[in-house]
mmCIF file of C-alpha atoms in Angstrom:
data_model
loop_
_atom_site.group_PDB
_atom_site.id
_atom_site.type_symbol
_atom_site.label_atom_id
_atom_site.label_comp_id
_atom_site.label_asym_id
_atom_site.label_seq_id
_atom_site.Cartn_x
_atom_site.Cartn_y
_atom_site.Cartn_z
ATOM 1 C CA MET U 1009 13.131 13.463 -7.770
ATOM 2 C CA GLY U 1010 16.430 14.177 -9.457
ATOM 3 C CA ASP U 1011 18.745 11.307 -10.298
ATOM 4 C CA ALA U 1012 17.623 8.998 -7.516
ATOM 5 C CA GLY U 1013 17.894 5.997 -9.786
ATOM 6 C CA PRO U 1014 15.857 4.173 -12.406
ATOM 7 C CA ARG U 1015 12.395 5.393 -13.295
ATOM 8 C CA CYS U 1016 9.348 3.811 -14.877
ATOM 9 C CA ARG U 1017 9.194 4.050 -18.672
ATOM 10 C CA GLY U 1018 8.813 7.558 -19.973
ATOM 11 C CA ASP U 1019 10.484 9.463 -17.103
ATOM 12 C CA ARG U 1020 7.224 11.325 -16.529
ATOM 13 C CA ALA U 1021 6.469 13.542 -13.552
ATOM 14 C CA GLY U 1022 5.238 11.562 -10.579
ATOM 15 C CA VAL U 1023 7.519 8.634 -11.337
ATOM 16 C CA THR U 1024 10.255 8.065 -8.826
ATOM 17 C CA ALA U 1025 12.776 5.398 -8.073
ATOM 18 C CA GLY U 1026 13.225 3.848 -4.677
ATOM 19 C CA PRO U 1027 15.603 5.069 -2.012
ATOM 20 C CA ALA U 1028 19.157 3.787 -1.838
ATOM 21 C CA ASN U 1029 18.162 1.004 0.563
ATOM 22 C CA ILE U 1030 15.503 -0.356 -1.810
ATOM 23 C CA PRO U 1031 17.227 -0.639 -5.190
ATOM 24 C CA GLY U 1032 14.916 -1.112 -8.105
ATOM 25 C CA MET U 1033 11.601 -0.211 -6.457
ATOM 26 C CA TRP U 1034 9.686 2.241 -8.601
ATOM 27 C CA ILE U 1035 6.678 4.310 -7.583
ATOM 28 C CA ARG U 1036 4.526 5.902 -10.262
ATOM 29 C CA ASN U 1037 2.109 8.298 -8.611
ATOM 30 C CA THR U 1038 -0.682 9.769 -10.716
ATOM 31 C CA SER U 1039 -3.053 10.244 -7.768
ATOM 32 C CA ARG U 1040 -4.215 13.617 -6.469
ATOM 33 C CA TYR U 1041 -1.769 13.353 -3.546
ATOM 34 C CA SER U 1042 1.829 14.574 -3.418
ATOM 35 C CA ASP U 1043 4.623 12.295 -4.585
ATOM 36 C CA ALA U 1044 6.579 12.829 -1.365
ATOM 37 C CA ARG U 1045 3.657 11.913 0.922
ATOM 38 C CA VAL U 1046 2.715 8.871 -1.156
ATOM 39 C CA ARG U 1047 6.346 7.678 -1.161
ATOM 40 C CA ASP U 1048 6.688 8.092 2.624
ATOM 41 C CA LEU U 1049 3.522 6.098 3.290
ATOM 42 C CA ILE U 1050 4.465 3.299 0.892
ATOM 43 C CA GLU U 1051 7.965 3.064 2.335
ATOM 44 C CA PHE U 1052 6.482 2.795 5.840
ATOM 45 C CA ALA U 1053 3.980 0.124 4.807
ATOM 46 C CA THR U 1054 6.506 -1.996 2.902
ATOM 47 C CA ALA U 1055 9.597 -1.559 5.094
ATOM 48 C CA SER U 1056 9.703 -5.200 6.198
ATOM 49 C CA VAL U 1057 9.210 -6.670 2.707
ATOM 50 C CA ASP U 1058 11.782 -7.072 -0.074
ATOM 51 C CA MET U 1059 10.385 -4.667 -2.675
ATOM 52 C CA SER U 1060 13.331 -4.757 -5.077
ATOM 53 C CA GLY U 1061 12.184 -5.191 -8.645
ATOM 54 C CA VAL U 1062 8.667 -3.946 -7.878
ATOM 55 C CA CYS U 1063 6.931 -1.141 -9.788
ATOM 56 C CA ILE U 1064 4.065 0.417 -7.816
ATOM 57 C CA ASN U 1065 1.383 2.389 -9.638
ATOM 58 C CA VAL U 1066 -0.604 4.712 -7.370
ATOM 59 C CA LYS U 1067 -3.684 6.271 -8.903
ATOM 60 C CA ASN U 1068 -7.183 7.581 -8.343
ATOM 61 C CA GLY U 1069 -10.098 5.184 -8.779
ATOM 62 C CA ALA U 1070 -12.369 2.931 -6.772
ATOM 63 C CA LEU U 1071 -10.657 1.888 -3.540
ATOM 64 C CA GLY U 1072 -8.669 -1.274 -4.158
ATOM 65 C CA GLY U 1073 -5.445 -2.717 -5.421
ATOM 66 C CA GLY U 1074 -3.656 -5.658 -6.863
ATOM 67 C CA ALA U 1075 -0.290 -7.389 -6.978
ATOM 68 C CA TYR U 1076 0.903 -9.248 -10.039
ATOM 69 C CA ASN U 1077 3.193 -12.266 -9.915
ATOM 70 C CA GLY U 1078 5.143 -10.891 -12.842
ATOM 71 C CA VAL U 1079 4.499 -7.881 -15.046
ATOM 72 C CA PRO U 1080 1.691 -7.847 -17.614
ATOM 73 C CA GLU U 1081 2.881 -7.395 -21.192
ATOM 74 C CA ILE U 1082 1.047 -4.068 -21.439
ATOM 75 C CA SER U 1083 2.447 -2.125 -18.511
ATOM 76 C CA ASN U 1084 4.310 1.072 -17.705
ATOM 77 C CA ALA U 1085 6.713 -0.884 -15.499
ATOM 78 C CA PRO U 1086 10.401 -0.671 -16.343
ATOM 79 C CA ARG U 1087 11.848 -3.642 -18.165
ATOM 80 C CA LYS U 1088 13.887 -4.542 -15.076
ATOM 81 C CA ALA U 1089 10.739 -4.871 -12.935
ATOM 82 C CA ASN U 1090 9.772 -8.374 -11.848
ATOM 83 C CA TYR U 1091 6.462 -7.502 -10.177
ATOM 84 C CA LEU U 1092 3.723 -4.892 -10.541
ATOM 85 C CA VAL U 1093 1.477 -3.484 -7.818
ATOM 86 C CA THR U 1094 -1.464 -1.151 -8.376
ATOM 87 C CA LEU U 1095 -2.957 0.929 -5.563
ATOM 88 C CA ARG U 1096 -6.184 2.911 -6.016
ATOM 89 C CA LEU U 1097 -6.840 5.689 -3.514
ATOM 90 C CA GLY U 1098 -10.422 6.588 -4.299
ATOM 91 C CA ARG U 1099 -12.310 8.914 -6.572
ATOM 92 C CA GLY U 1100 -12.266 11.842 -4.175
ATOM 93 C CA ASN U 1101 -15.827 11.437 -2.928
ATOM 94 C CA GLU U 1102 -15.066 8.938 -0.147
ATOM 95 C CA HIS U 1103 -16.568 9.593 3.256
ATOM 96 C CA TRP U 1104 -13.885 8.961 5.863
ATOM 97 C CA PRO U 1105 -13.656 7.157 8.164
ATOM 98 C CA LEU U 1106 -14.186 3.929 6.246
ATOM 99 C CA GLY U 1107 -15.373 1.012 8.308
ATOM 100 C CA PRO U 1108 -15.481 -1.048 10.261
ATOM 101 C CA VAL U 1109 -15.334 -3.341 7.232
ATOM 102 C CA ASN U 1110 -13.415 -6.436 6.233
ATOM 103 C CA TYR U 1111 -11.460 -7.266 3.074
ATOM 104 C CA HIS U 1112 -14.743 -7.656 1.167
ATOM 105 C CA PHE U 1113 -15.991 -4.250 2.395
ATOM 106 C CA ARG U 1114 -18.581 -5.961 4.579
ATOM 107 C CA ALA U 1115 -19.549 -4.582 7.972
ATOM 108 C CA PRO U 1116 -19.611 -6.933 10.973
ATOM 109 C CA HIS U 1117 -23.407 -7.237 10.836
ATOM 110 C CA GLU U 1118 -23.177 -8.230 7.145
ATOM 111 C CA THR U 1119 -20.895 -11.223 7.687
ATOM 112 C CA GLY U 1120 -21.604 -14.660 8.940
ATOM 113 C CA PRO U 1121 -19.884 -16.708 11.622
ATOM 114 C CA ARG U 1122 -17.417 -18.120 9.089
ATOM 115 C CA ASN U 1123 -15.821 -14.721 8.338
ATOM 116 C CA ARG U 1124 -12.094 -15.010 9.053
ATOM 117 C CA PHE U 1125 -11.039 -11.608 7.732
ATOM 118 C CA PRO U 1126 -10.172 -8.926 10.292
ATOM 119 C CA PHE U 1127 -12.287 -5.798 10.440
ATOM 120 C CA PHE U 1128 -10.586 -2.440 10.122
ATOM 121 C CA VAL U 1129 -11.295 1.273 10.084
ATOM 122 C CA CYS U 1130 -9.327 3.704 7.931
ATOM 123 C CA ARG U 1131 -9.649 7.282 9.146
ATOM 124 C CA ASP U 1132 -8.402 8.869 5.929
ATOM 125 C CA TRP U 1133 -6.667 8.229 2.611
ATOM 126 C CA ARG U 1134 -3.268 7.981 4.341
ATOM 127 C CA GLU U 1135 -4.364 5.081 6.519
ATOM 128 C CA TRP U 1136 -5.992 3.445 3.495
ATOM 129 C CA LEU U 1137 -2.732 3.711 1.521
ATOM 130 C CA VAL U 1138 -0.689 2.195 4.364
ATOM 131 C CA LYS U 1139 -3.097 -0.709 4.768
ATOM 132 C CA LEU U 1140 -3.424 -1.317 1.029
ATOM 133 C CA ALA U 1141 0.316 -1.052 0.290
ATOM 134 C CA ALA U 1142 1.101 -3.454 3.147
ATOM 135 C CA HIS U 1143 -1.475 -5.965 1.882
ATOM 136 C CA GLU U 1144 -0.079 -5.949 -1.661
ATOM 137 C CA ALA U 1145 3.531 -6.018 -0.394
ATOM 138 C CA ARG U 1146 2.700 -9.195 1.529
ATOM 139 C CA HIS U 1147 1.558 -10.733 -1.762
ATOM 140 C CA ILE U 1148 4.961 -9.852 -3.242
ATOM 141 C CA ALA U 1149 6.595 -11.733 -0.342
ATOM 142 C CA GLN U 1150 4.294 -14.699 -1.027
ATOM 143 C CA PHE U 1151 5.206 -14.661 -4.735
ATOM 144 C CA ARG U 1152 8.926 -14.566 -3.913
ATOM 145 C CA SER U 1153 8.634 -17.538 -1.557
ATOM 146 C CA GLY U 1154 6.845 -19.611 -4.169
ATOM 147 C CA GLY U 1155 4.214 -20.663 -1.672
ATOM 148 C CA SER U 1156 0.492 -20.221 -1.802
ATOM 149 C CA THR U 1157 -1.140 -16.819 -1.669
ATOM 150 C CA SER U 1158 -3.477 -16.062 1.196
ATOM 151 C CA GLU U 1159 -5.747 -13.026 1.317
ATOM 152 C CA ILE U 1160 -6.312 -13.568 5.026
ATOM 153 C CA GLU U 1161 -2.567 -13.605 5.733
ATOM 154 C CA CYS U 1162 -2.181 -10.392 3.709
ATOM 155 C CA GLU U 1163 -5.048 -8.700 5.543
ATOM 156 C CA LEU U 1164 -3.674 -9.661 8.961
ATOM 157 C CA PHE U 1165 -0.305 -8.201 7.947
ATOM 158 C CA ALA U 1166 -1.965 -5.061 6.551
ATOM 159 C CA VAL U 1167 -4.043 -4.407 9.668
ATOM 160 C CA ALA U 1168 -0.937 -4.891 11.840
ATOM 161 C CA MET U 1169 0.945 -2.327 9.705
ATOM 162 C CA LEU U 1170 -2.000 0.074 9.976
ATOM 163 C CA GLU U 1171 -1.801 -0.216 13.754
ATOM 164 C CA ARG U 1172 1.976 0.407 13.657
ATOM 165 C CA TYR U 1173 1.400 3.475 11.506
ATOM 166 C CA ARG U 1174 -1.137 4.833 13.997
ATOM 167 C CA GLU U 1175 1.224 4.192 16.895
ATOM 168 C CA ALA U 1176 4.095 5.942 15.101
ATOM 169 C CA ARG U 1177 1.891 8.878 14.101
ATOM 170 C CA GLU U 1178 0.433 9.320 17.564
ATOM 171 C CA ALA U 1179 3.650 8.766 19.526
ATOM 172 C CA PRO U 1180 4.759 11.853 21.433
ATOM 173 C CA LEU U 1181 7.869 13.535 20.114
ATOM 174 C CA GLN U 1182 10.863 12.682 22.288
ATOM 175 C CA LEU U 1183 13.361 15.520 22.498
ATOM 176 C CA GLY U 1184 16.978 14.833 23.363
ATOM 177 C CA LEU U 1185 18.442 17.231 25.879
ATOM 178 C CA PRO U 1186 22.203 17.855 25.935
ATOM 179 C CA GLY U 1187 23.972 16.346 28.919
ATOM 180 C CA ILE U 1188 21.120 14.044 29.901
#
């Protein structure tokens, strides 16, 4: 972690600042997963969203998350943070794959004809983190724009990012050969 930039209050282990291209994004990881892996997945999921001034708390707990339009008074976020995101990666007893379910964790046969939320499957905690981080990042974009917040819009964005992640992960490695 070194001197990569500002950290969340306390400079505790698992708290890292964003990369040079995302000034003022903080990730506080207290989950069971490695800081480096969590950071890589969050950076992938949020790459197209302005995450400056956002503190992201990643922890164990029931699958879910939240984005705050501001920072609650009682928070570990740095004073310079404008927004707070929490991401919960499970208690460790999840049975992967998860789904197909929608935003409300309802299976297709449990929803009615008025369901507008996309269904998704997450094969493991990594896919869950990408989908969840993308969903909450989209809320940050909505907060910044001052418009209304839409869970459906966030879910559509999140499922699209999950698909991009799968494509990137499953893409064959292209080797460059000298002289060709």
